[in-house]
Amino acid sequence: MCRCGLWSAEPAAGNLEAGWLWQEGVFALSDALTDIARDVEREGLLSRIGRLEREFVAAPSADRAAELEELWRRYMGVGRGYWGASDSARARERVAFYRGWKPGDEAWLARLLEADGVVIRYGAGFIVNPRAVEEVIERALLKVGGPLDYSVFRLKLTVEAERLTCAACPFFGDACLMGTACNSRVDEELAVRKARCRS
């Protein structure tokens, strides 16, 4: 941290520029390496959570629910990074789910993690998360065998699309709570998810 000068009072919320923190009466500029390390930690936790959630849906247990609750709490505790921050609404919803989990509740989570397709977000004329599609293609290429790099492949695609609404959307998070425009929003379903992350 670079300590950058004394101020007489803590600034109003929202008046700090990205990278600046108010700490012990001074502005402190967070260094890029610390921020990037937080991003790496957050992505590592999300990767582990993703794997364990799929295992949980396949074989739910109270021990696994407690482990996942703790991992989501750790995710929530990771500070702001260079490229982003933890999605607190998404994490609170999952913490509440695992804290109150009873056998059979995992059906809700299974719907969010459906493996029979790729869930994409579409923005203003572009796919927001193209990596999801790339991963499906890469898995198909690995099945072909041989070297992938500097190779040419023909893809045979069959694509069917289904619009998801709030009840089954894996992208629920802080943006949903702020009222960000979403043409897949169903207010009643969104209200249920909002309530879940407050409990």
JSON list of C-alpha atoms in Angstrom, two decimals:
[
{"chain": "A", "resi": 1, "resn": "MET", "atom": "CA", "xyz": [0.00, 0.00, 0.00]},
{"chain": "A", "resi": 2, "resn": "CYS", "atom": "CA", "xyz": [1.15, 3.49, -0.82]},
{"chain": "A", "resi": 3, "resn": "ARG", "atom": "CA", "xyz": [0.07, 5.96, 1.89]},
{"chain": "A", "resi": 4, "resn": "CYS", "atom": "CA", "xyz": [-0.93, 9.14, 0.14]},
{"chain": "A", "resi": 5, "resn": "GLY", "atom": "CA", "xyz": [-1.79, 11.86, 2.65]},
{"chain": "A", "resi": 6, "resn": "LEU", "atom": "CA", "xyz": [-3.98, 12.85, 5.60]},
{"chain": "A", "resi": 7, "resn": "TRP", "atom": "CA", "xyz": [-7.56, 14.03, 5.30]},
{"chain": "A", "resi": 8, "resn": "SER", "atom": "CA", "xyz": [-9.69, 15.51, 8.04]},
{"chain": "A", "resi": 9, "resn": "ALA", "atom": "CA", "xyz": [-12.65, 13.15, 7.58]},
{"chain": "A", "resi": 10, "resn": "GLU", "atom": "CA", "xyz": [-13.56, 9.92, 5.85]},
{"chain": "A", "resi": 11, "resn": "PRO", "atom": "CA", "xyz": [-14.86, 10.66, 2.32]},
{"chain": "A", "resi": 12, "resn": "ALA", "atom": "CA", "xyz": [-18.50, 10.04, 1.47]},
{"chain": "A", "resi": 13, "resn": "ALA", "atom": "CA", "xyz": [-19.32, 6.62, 0.08]},
{"chain": "A", "resi": 14, "resn": "GLY", "atom": "CA", "xyz": [-18.89, 6.53, -3.67]},
{"chain": "A", "resi": 15, "resn": "ASN", "atom": "CA", "xyz": [-16.37, 9.39, -3.76]},
{"chain": "A", "resi": 16, "resn": "LEU", "atom": "CA", "xyz": [-13.31, 7.16, -3.97]},
{"chain": "A", "resi": 17, "resn": "GLU", "atom": "CA", "xyz": [-11.77, 6.40, -7.33]},
{"chain": "A", "resi": 18, "resn": "ALA", "atom": "CA", "xyz": [-10.93, 2.80, -8.25]},
{"chain": "A", "resi": 19, "resn": "GLY", "atom": "CA", "xyz": [-7.79, 1.62, -6.49]},
{"chain": "A", "resi": 20, "resn": "TRP", "atom": "CA", "xyz": [-8.04, 4.13, -3.63]},
{"chain": "A", "resi": 21, "resn": "LEU", "atom": "CA", "xyz": [-8.89, 2.92, -0.14]},
{"chain": "A", "resi": 22, "resn": "TRP", "atom": "CA", "xyz": [-9.65, 4.95, 3.00]},
{"chain": "A", "resi": 23, "resn": "GLN", "atom": "CA", "xyz": [-7.54, 3.42, 5.73]},
{"chain": "A", "resi": 24, "resn": "GLU", "atom": "CA", "xyz": [-6.77, 4.76, 9.21]},
{"chain": "A", "resi": 25, "resn": "GLY", "atom": "CA", "xyz": [-7.36, 8.39, 8.31]},
{"chain": "A", "resi": 26, "resn": "VAL", "atom": "CA", "xyz": [-5.39, 8.36, 5.06]},
{"chain": "A", "resi": 27, "resn": "PHE", "atom": "CA", "xyz": [-5.99, 7.49, 1.46]},
{"chain": "A", "resi": 28, "resn": "ALA", "atom": "CA", "xyz": [-4.05, 4.38, 0.52]},
{"chain": "A", "resi": 29, "resn": "LEU", "atom": "CA", "xyz": [-3.49, 3.34, -3.06]},
{"chain": "A", "resi": 30, "resn": "SER", "atom": "CA", "xyz": [-3.67, -0.40, -3.48]},
{"chain": "A", "resi": 31, "resn": "ASP", "atom": "CA", "xyz": [-0.82, -1.78, -5.56]},
{"chain": "A", "resi": 32, "resn": "ALA", "atom": "CA", "xyz": [-1.56, -3.75, -8.73]},
{"chain": "A", "resi": 33, "resn": "LEU", "atom": "CA", "xyz": [0.20, -6.93, -7.60]},
{"chain": "A", "resi": 34, "resn": "THR", "atom": "CA", "xyz": [-1.93, -7.14, -4.45]},
{"chain": "A", "resi": 35, "resn": "ASP", "atom": "CA", "xyz": [-5.08, -6.52, -6.48]},
{"chain": "A", "resi": 36, "resn": "ILE", "atom": "CA", "xyz": [-4.12, -9.14, -9.07]},
{"chain": "A", "resi": 37, "resn": "ALA", "atom": "CA", "xyz": [-3.36, -11.64, -6.29]},
{"chain": "A", "resi": 38, "resn": "ARG", "atom": "CA", "xyz": [-6.90, -11.08, -4.97]},
{"chain": "A", "resi": 39, "resn": "ASP", "atom": "CA", "xyz": [-8.30, -11.73, -8.46]},
{"chain": "A", "resi": 40, "resn": "VAL", "atom": "CA", "xyz": [-6.30, -14.97, -8.68]},
{"chain": "A", "resi": 41, "resn": "GLU", "atom": "CA", "xyz": [-7.50, -16.03, -5.21]},
{"chain": "A", "resi": 42, "resn": "ARG", "atom": "CA", "xyz": [-11.12, -15.25, -6.13]},
{"chain": "A", "resi": 43, "resn": "GLU", "atom": "CA", "xyz": [-10.93, -17.19, -9.42]},
{"chain": "A", "resi": 44, "resn": "GLY", "atom": "CA", "xyz": [-9.30, -20.13, -7.62]},
{"chain": "A", "resi": 45, "resn": "LEU", "atom": "CA", "xyz": [-12.13, -20.19, -5.09]},
{"chain": "A", "resi": 46, "resn": "LEU", "atom": "CA", "xyz": [-14.76, -19.99, -7.85]},
{"chain": "A", "resi": 47, "resn": "SER", "atom": "CA", "xyz": [-13.11, -22.86, -9.71]},
{"chain": "A", "resi": 48, "resn": "ARG", "atom": "CA", "xyz": [-13.06, -25.02, -6.57]},
{"chain": "A", "resi": 49, "resn": "ILE", "atom": "CA", "xyz": [-16.63, -24.01, -5.70]},
{"chain": "A", "resi": 50, "resn": "GLY", "atom": "CA", "xyz": [-17.81, -24.91, -9.21]},
{"chain": "A", "resi": 51, "resn": "ARG", "atom": "CA", "xyz": [-16.27, -28.38, -9.00]},
{"chain": "A", "resi": 52, "resn": "LEU", "atom": "CA", "xyz": [-17.62, -29.01, -5.48]},
{"chain": "A", "resi": 53, "resn": "GLU", "atom": "CA", "xyz": [-21.11, -27.75, -6.37]},
{"chain": "A", "resi": 54, "resn": "ARG", "atom": "CA", "xyz": [-21.33, -30.25, -9.23]},
{"chain": "A", "resi": 55, "resn": "GLU", "atom": "CA", "xyz": [-20.22, -33.00, -6.82]},
{"chain": "A", "resi": 56, "resn": "PHE", "atom": "CA", "xyz": [-22.75, -31.77, -4.25]},
{"chain": "A", "resi": 57, "resn": "VAL", "atom": "CA", "xyz": [-25.64, -32.01, -6.73]},
{"chain": "A", "resi": 58, "resn": "ALA", "atom": "CA", "xyz": [-24.55, -35.57, -7.59]},
{"chain": "A", "resi": 59, "resn": "ALA", "atom": "CA", "xyz": [-24.10, -36.64, -3.94]},
{"chain": "A", "resi": 60, "resn": "PRO", "atom": "CA", "xyz": [-25.51, -34.07, -1.50]},
{"chain": "A", "resi": 61, "resn": "SER", "atom": "CA", "xyz": [-24.52, -34.20, 2.16]},
{"chain": "A", "resi": 62, "resn": "ALA", "atom": "CA", "xyz": [-24.53, -31.92, 5.21]},
{"chain": "A", "resi": 63, "resn": "ASP", "atom": "CA", "xyz": [-20.71, -32.00, 5.32]},
{"chain": "A", "resi": 64, "resn": "ARG", "atom": "CA", "xyz": [-20.42, -30.90, 1.70]},
{"chain": "A", "resi": 65, "resn": "ALA", "atom": "CA", "xyz": [-23.03, -28.16, 2.29]},
{"chain": "A", "resi": 66, "resn": "ALA", "atom": "CA", "xyz": [-21.01, -26.85, 5.24]},
{"chain": "A", "resi": 67, "resn": "GLU", "atom": "CA", "xyz": [-17.81, -26.92, 3.17]},
{"chain": "A", "resi": 68, "resn": "LEU", "atom": "CA", "xyz": [-19.46, -24.99, 0.34]},
{"chain": "A", "resi": 69, "resn": "GLU", "atom": "CA", "xyz": [-20.95, -22.45, 2.75]},
{"chain": "A", "resi": 70, "resn": "GLU", "atom": "CA", "xyz": [-17.46, -21.80, 4.12]},
{"chain": "A", "resi": 71, "resn": "LEU", "atom": "CA", "xyz": [-15.95, -21.48, 0.62]},
{"chain": "A", "resi": 72, "resn": "TRP", "atom": "CA", "xyz": [-18.63, -18.95, -0.40]},
{"chain": "A", "resi": 73, "resn": "ARG", "atom": "CA", "xyz": [-17.89, -16.99, 2.79]},
{"chain": "A", "resi": 74, "resn": "ARG", "atom": "CA", "xyz": [-14.20, -16.98, 1.91]},
{"chain": "A", "resi": 75, "resn": "TYR", "atom": "CA", "xyz": [-15.07, -15.81, -1.62]},
{"chain": "A", "resi": 76, "resn": "MET", "atom": "CA", "xyz": [-17.14, -12.98, -0.14]},
{"chain": "A", "resi": 77, "resn": "GLY", "atom": "CA", "xyz": [-14.19, -11.97, 2.04]},
{"chain": "A", "resi": 78, "resn": "VAL", "atom": "CA", "xyz": [-11.71, -11.55, -0.82]},
{"chain": "A", "resi": 79, "resn": "GLY", "atom": "CA", "xyz": [-11.06, -7.84, -1.24]},
{"chain": "A", "resi": 80, "resn": "ARG", "atom": "CA", "xyz": [-11.50, -5.84, -4.42]},
{"chain": "A", "resi": 81, "resn": "GLY", "atom": "CA", "xyz": [-9.05, -6.88, -7.09]},
{"chain": "A", "resi": 82, "resn": "TYR", "atom": "CA", "xyz": [-7.55, -5.31, -10.21]},
{"chain": "A", "resi": 83, "resn": "TRP", "atom": "CA", "xyz": [-10.30, -6.47, -12.57]},
{"chain": "A", "resi": 84, "resn": "GLY", "atom": "CA", "xyz": [-13.25, -6.86, -10.27]},
{"chain": "A", "resi": 85, "resn": "ALA", "atom": "CA", "xyz": [-14.71, -7.77, -6.92]},
{"chain": "A", "resi": 86, "resn": "SER", "atom": "CA", "xyz": [-16.63, -10.62, -5.36]},
{"chain": "A", "resi": 87, "resn": "ASP", "atom": "CA", "xyz": [-20.33, -10.63, -6.21]},
{"chain": "A", "resi": 88, "resn": "SER", "atom": "CA", "xyz": [-21.79, -10.29, -2.72]},
{"chain": "A", "resi": 89, "resn": "ALA", "atom": "CA", "xyz": [-25.43, -10.93, -3.70]},
{"chain": "A", "resi": 90, "resn": "ARG", "atom": "CA", "xyz": [-24.53, -14.18, -5.43]},
{"chain": "A", "resi": 91, "resn": "ALA", "atom": "CA", "xyz": [-22.40, -15.24, -2.46]},
{"chain": "A", "resi": 92, "resn": "ARG", "atom": "CA", "xyz": [-25.06, -14.33, 0.13]},
{"chain": "A", "resi": 93, "resn": "GLU", "atom": "CA", "xyz": [-27.64, -16.33, -1.81]},
{"chain": "A", "resi": 94, "resn": "ARG", "atom": "CA", "xyz": [-25.39, -19.40, -1.85]},
{"chain": "A", "resi": 95, "resn": "VAL", "atom": "CA", "xyz": [-24.40, -19.02, 1.84]},
{"chain": "A", "resi": 96, "resn": "ALA", "atom": "CA", "xyz": [-28.10, -18.89, 2.79]},
{"chain": "A", "resi": 97, "resn": "PHE", "atom": "CA", "xyz": [-28.82, -21.90, 0.57]},
{"chain": "A", "resi": 98, "resn": "TYR", "atom": "CA", "xyz": [-26.09, -24.07, 2.09]},
{"chain": "A", "resi": 99, "resn": "ARG", "atom": "CA", "xyz": [-26.76, -22.89, 5.66]},
{"chain": "A", "resi": 100, "resn": "GLY", "atom": "CA", "xyz": [-30.43, -23.89, 5.37]},
{"chain": "A", "resi": 101, "resn": "TRP", "atom": "CA", "xyz": [-29.94, -26.90, 3.07]},
{"chain": "A", "resi": 102, "resn": "LYS", "atom": "CA", "xyz": [-32.19, -29.92, 3.59]},
{"chain": "A", "resi": 103, "resn": "PRO", "atom": "CA", "xyz": [-32.16, -33.08, 1.44]},
{"chain": "A", "resi": 104, "resn": "GLY", "atom": "CA", "xyz": [-34.00, -32.36, -1.79]},
{"chain": "A", "resi": 105, "resn": "ASP", "atom": "CA", "xyz": [-33.14, -28.64, -1.85]},
{"chain": "A", "resi": 106, "resn": "GLU", "atom": "CA", "xyz": [-30.27, -29.35, -4.25]},
{"chain": "A", "resi": 107, "resn": "ALA", "atom": "CA", "xyz": [-32.77, -29.54, -7.13]},
{"chain": "A", "resi": 108, "resn": "TRP", "atom": "CA", "xyz": [-32.67, -25.71, -7.24]},
{"chain": "A", "resi": 109, "resn": "LEU", "atom": "CA", "xyz": [-28.88, -25.74, -7.53]},
{"chain": "A", "resi": 110, "resn": "ALA", "atom": "CA", "xyz": [-28.98, -28.51, -10.15]},
{"chain": "A", "resi": 111, "resn": "ARG", "atom": "CA", "xyz": [-31.18, -26.28, -12.32]},
{"chain": "A", "resi": 112, "resn": "LEU", "atom": "CA", "xyz": [-28.56, -23.51, -12.12]},
{"chain": "A", "resi": 113, "resn": "LEU", "atom": "CA", "xyz": [-25.74, -25.91, -12.99]},
{"chain": "A", "resi": 114, "resn": "GLU", "atom": "CA", "xyz": [-27.47, -27.81, -15.80]},
{"chain": "A", "resi": 115, "resn": "ALA", "atom": "CA", "xyz": [-24.81, -29.61, -17.81]},
{"chain": "A", "resi": 116, "resn": "ASP", "atom": "CA", "xyz": [-26.82, -30.17, -20.98]},
{"chain": "A", "resi": 117, "resn": "GLY", "atom": "CA", "xyz": [-25.93, -26.83, -22.50]},
{"chain": "A", "resi": 118, "resn": "VAL", "atom": "CA", "xyz": [-23.92, -23.65, -22.30]},
{"chain": "A", "resi": 119, "resn": "VAL", "atom": "CA", "xyz": [-25.39, -20.61, -20.61]},
{"chain": "A", "resi": 120, "resn": "ILE", "atom": "CA", "xyz": [-24.41, -17.35, -22.26]},
{"chain": "A", "resi": 121, "resn": "ARG", "atom": "CA", "xyz": [-25.22, -13.74, -21.57]},
{"chain": "A", "resi": 122, "resn": "TYR", "atom": "CA", "xyz": [-25.93, -11.62, -24.61]},
{"chain": "A", "resi": 123, "resn": "GLY", "atom": "CA", "xyz": [-25.17, -7.91, -24.45]},
{"chain": "A", "resi": 124, "resn": "ALA", "atom": "CA", "xyz": [-25.75, -5.16, -27.00]},
{"chain": "A", "resi": 125, "resn": "GLY", "atom": "CA", "xyz": [-24.83, -7.20, -30.08]},
{"chain": "A", "resi": 126, "resn": "PHE", "atom": "CA", "xyz": [-22.20, -9.50, -28.53]},
{"chain": "A", "resi": 127, "resn": "ILE", "atom": "CA", "xyz": [-21.79, -12.55, -26.29]},
{"chain": "A", "resi": 128, "resn": "VAL", "atom": "CA", "xyz": [-20.64, -11.28, -22.89]},
{"chain": "A", "resi": 129, "resn": "ASN", "atom": "CA", "xyz": [-19.00, -14.55, -21.83]},
{"chain": "A", "resi": 130, "resn": "PRO", "atom": "CA", "xyz": [-17.56, -16.09, -25.04]},
{"chain": "A", "resi": 131, "resn": "ARG", "atom": "CA", "xyz": [-15.22, -18.27, -22.98]},
{"chain": "A", "resi": 132, "resn": "ALA", "atom": "CA", "xyz": [-18.19, -20.52, -22.13]},
{"chain": "A", "resi": 133, "resn": "VAL", "atom": "CA", "xyz": [-18.63, -21.36, -25.82]},
{"chain": "A", "resi": 134, "resn": "GLU", "atom": "CA", "xyz": [-14.88, -21.73, -26.36]},
{"chain": "A", "resi": 135, "resn": "GLU", "atom": "CA", "xyz": [-14.68, -24.31, -23.55]},
{"chain": "A", "resi": 136, "resn": "VAL", "atom": "CA", "xyz": [-17.32, -26.49, -25.23]},
{"chain": "A", "resi": 137, "resn": "ILE", "atom": "CA", "xyz": [-15.43, -26.33, -28.52]},
{"chain": "A", "resi": 138, "resn": "GLU", "atom": "CA", "xyz": [-12.11, -27.09, -26.82]},
{"chain": "A", "resi": 139, "resn": "ARG", "atom": "CA", "xyz": [-13.60, -30.18, -25.12]},
{"chain": "A", "resi": 140, "resn": "ALA", "atom": "CA", "xyz": [-14.79, -31.42, -28.54]},
{"chain": "A", "resi": 141, "resn": "LEU", "atom": "CA", "xyz": [-11.36, -30.79, -30.06]},
{"chain": "A", "resi": 142, "resn": "LEU", "atom": "CA", "xyz": [-9.63, -32.73, -27.28]},
{"chain": "A", "resi": 143, "resn": "LYS", "atom": "CA", "xyz": [-11.77, -35.75, -28.15]},
{"chain": "A", "resi": 144, "resn": "VAL", "atom": "CA", "xyz": [-10.40, -35.66, -31.74]},
{"chain": "A", "resi": 145, "resn": "GLY", "atom": "CA", "xyz": [-6.89, -36.31, -30.45]},
{"chain": "A", "resi": 146, "resn": "GLY", "atom": "CA", "xyz": [-3.53, -35.17, -31.78]},
{"chain": "A", "resi": 147, "resn": "PRO", "atom": "CA", "xyz": [-2.04, -31.72, -31.35]},
{"chain": "A", "resi": 148, "resn": "LEU", "atom": "CA", "xyz": [-4.44, -28.78, -31.06]},
{"chain": "A", "resi": 149, "resn": "ASP", "atom": "CA", "xyz": [-2.06, -25.90, -31.59]},
{"chain": "A", "resi": 150, "resn": "TYR", "atom": "CA", "xyz": [-1.62, -24.77, -35.19]},
{"chain": "A", "resi": 151, "resn": "SER", "atom": "CA", "xyz": [-4.23, -27.27, -36.43]},
{"chain": "A", "resi": 152, "resn": "VAL", "atom": "CA", "xyz": [-7.40, -26.89, -38.50]},
{"chain": "A", "resi": 153, "resn": "PHE", "atom": "CA", "xyz": [-10.73, -28.49, -37.56]},
{"chain": "A", "resi": 154, "resn": "ARG", "atom": "CA", "xyz": [-14.23, -28.66, -39.01]},
{"chain": "A", "resi": 155, "resn": "LEU", "atom": "CA", "xyz": [-17.03, -28.19, -36.48]},
{"chain": "A", "resi": 156, "resn": "LYS", "atom": "CA", "xyz": [-20.48, -29.70, -37.01]},
{"chain": "A", "resi": 157, "resn": "LEU", "atom": "CA", "xyz": [-22.86, -27.64, -34.92]},
{"chain": "A", "resi": 158, "resn": "THR", "atom": "CA", "xyz": [-26.47, -28.04, -33.93]},
{"chain": "A", "resi": 159, "resn": "VAL", "atom": "CA", "xyz": [-27.62, -25.11, -31.85]},
{"chain": "A", "resi": 160, "resn": "GLU", "atom": "CA", "xyz": [-30.96, -24.76, -30.09]},
{"chain": "A", "resi": 161, "resn": "ALA", "atom": "CA", "xyz": [-31.59, -21.84, -27.75]},
{"chain": "A", "resi": 162, "resn": "GLU", "atom": "CA", "xyz": [-33.86, -21.42, -24.75]},
{"chain": "A", "resi": 163, "resn": "ARG", "atom": "CA", "xyz": [-34.35, -18.13, -22.87]},
{"chain": "A", "resi": 164, "resn": "LEU", "atom": "CA", "xyz": [-33.63, -18.42, -19.15]},
{"chain": "A", "resi": 165, "resn": "THR", "atom": "CA", "xyz": [-35.45, -16.34, -16.57]},
{"chain": "A", "resi": 166, "resn": "CYS", "atom": "CA", "xyz": [-34.41, -15.30, -13.07]},
{"chain": "A", "resi": 167, "resn": "ALA", "atom": "CA", "xyz": [-35.34, -18.62, -11.42]},
{"chain": "A", "resi": 168, "resn": "ALA", "atom": "CA", "xyz": [-32.75, -20.57, -13.44]},
{"chain": "A", "resi": 169, "resn": "CYS", "atom": "CA", "xyz": [-30.19, -17.85, -14.20]},
{"chain": "A", "resi": 170, "resn": "PRO", "atom": "CA", "xyz": [-26.66, -18.66, -12.99]},
{"chain": "A", "resi": 171, "resn": "PHE", "atom": "CA", "xyz": [-25.65, -15.00, -13.41]},
{"chain": "A", "resi": 172, "resn": "PHE", "atom": "CA", "xyz": [-27.81, -13.70, -10.54]},
{"chain": "A", "resi": 173, "resn": "GLY", "atom": "CA", "xyz": [-25.81, -11.18, -8.56]},
{"chain": "A", "resi": 174, "resn": "ASP", "atom": "CA", "xyz": [-25.21, -7.59, -7.52]},
{"chain": "A", "resi": 175, "resn": "ALA", "atom": "CA", "xyz": [-26.22, -6.21, -10.93]},
{"chain": "A", "resi": 176, "resn": "CYS", "atom": "CA", "xyz": [-29.67, -7.80, -10.56]},
{"chain": "A", "resi": 177, "resn": "LEU", "atom": "CA", "xyz": [-30.17, -6.06, -7.22]},
{"chain": "A", "resi": 178, "resn": "MET", "atom": "CA", "xyz": [-29.22, -2.70, -8.75]},
{"chain": "A", "resi": 179, "resn": "GLY", "atom": "CA", "xyz": [-31.94, -3.04, -11.39]},
{"chain": "A", "resi": 180, "resn": "THR", "atom": "CA", "xyz": [-29.62, -3.44, -14.36]},
{"chain": "A", "resi": 181, "resn": "ALA", "atom": "CA", "xyz": [-31.60, -3.87, -17.59]},
{"chain": "A", "resi": 182, "resn": "CYS", "atom": "CA", "xyz": [-32.26, -7.52, -18.37]},
{"chain": "A", "resi": 183, "resn": "ASN", "atom": "CA", "xyz": [-34.80, -8.73, -20.91]},
{"chain": "A", "resi": 184, "resn": "SER", "atom": "CA", "xyz": [-34.92, -12.13, -19.20]},
{"chain": "A", "resi": 185, "resn": "ARG", "atom": "CA", "xyz": [-36.13, -10.66, -15.89]},
{"chain": "A", "resi": 186, "resn": "VAL", "atom": "CA", "xyz": [-39.32, -11.97, -14.31]},
{"chain": "A", "resi": 187, "resn": "ASP", "atom": "CA", "xyz": [-40.04, -9.76, -11.31]},
{"chain": "A", "resi": 188, "resn": "GLU", "atom": "CA", "xyz": [-41.68, -12.49, -9.21]},
{"chain": "A", "resi": 189, "resn": "GLU", "atom": "CA", "xyz": [-38.72, -14.85, -9.73]},
{"chain": "A", "resi": 190, "resn": "LEU", "atom": "CA", "xyz": [-36.23, -12.06, -9.03]},
{"chain": "A", "resi": 191, "resn": "ALA", "atom": "CA", "xyz": [-38.05, -11.24, -5.77]},
{"chain": "A", "resi": 192, "resn": "VAL", "atom": "CA", "xyz": [-37.61, -14.86, -4.60]},
{"chain": "A", "resi": 193, "resn": "ARG", "atom": "CA", "xyz": [-33.87, -14.75, -5.30]},
{"chain": "A", "resi": 194, "resn": "LYS", "atom": "CA", "xyz": [-33.49, -11.35, -3.64]},
{"chain": "A", "resi": 195, "resn": "ALA", "atom": "CA", "xyz": [-35.24, -12.67, -0.54]},
{"chain": "A", "resi": 196, "resn": "ARG", "atom": "CA", "xyz": [-32.99, -15.74, -0.50]},
{"chain": "A", "resi": 197, "resn": "CYS", "atom": "CA", "xyz": [-29.81, -13.65, -0.43]},
{"chain": "A", "resi": 198, "resn": "ARG", "atom": "CA", "xyz": [-31.14, -11.56, 2.48]},
{"chain": "A", "resi": 199, "resn": "SER", "atom": "CA", "xyz": [-31.92, -14.53, 4.72]}
]
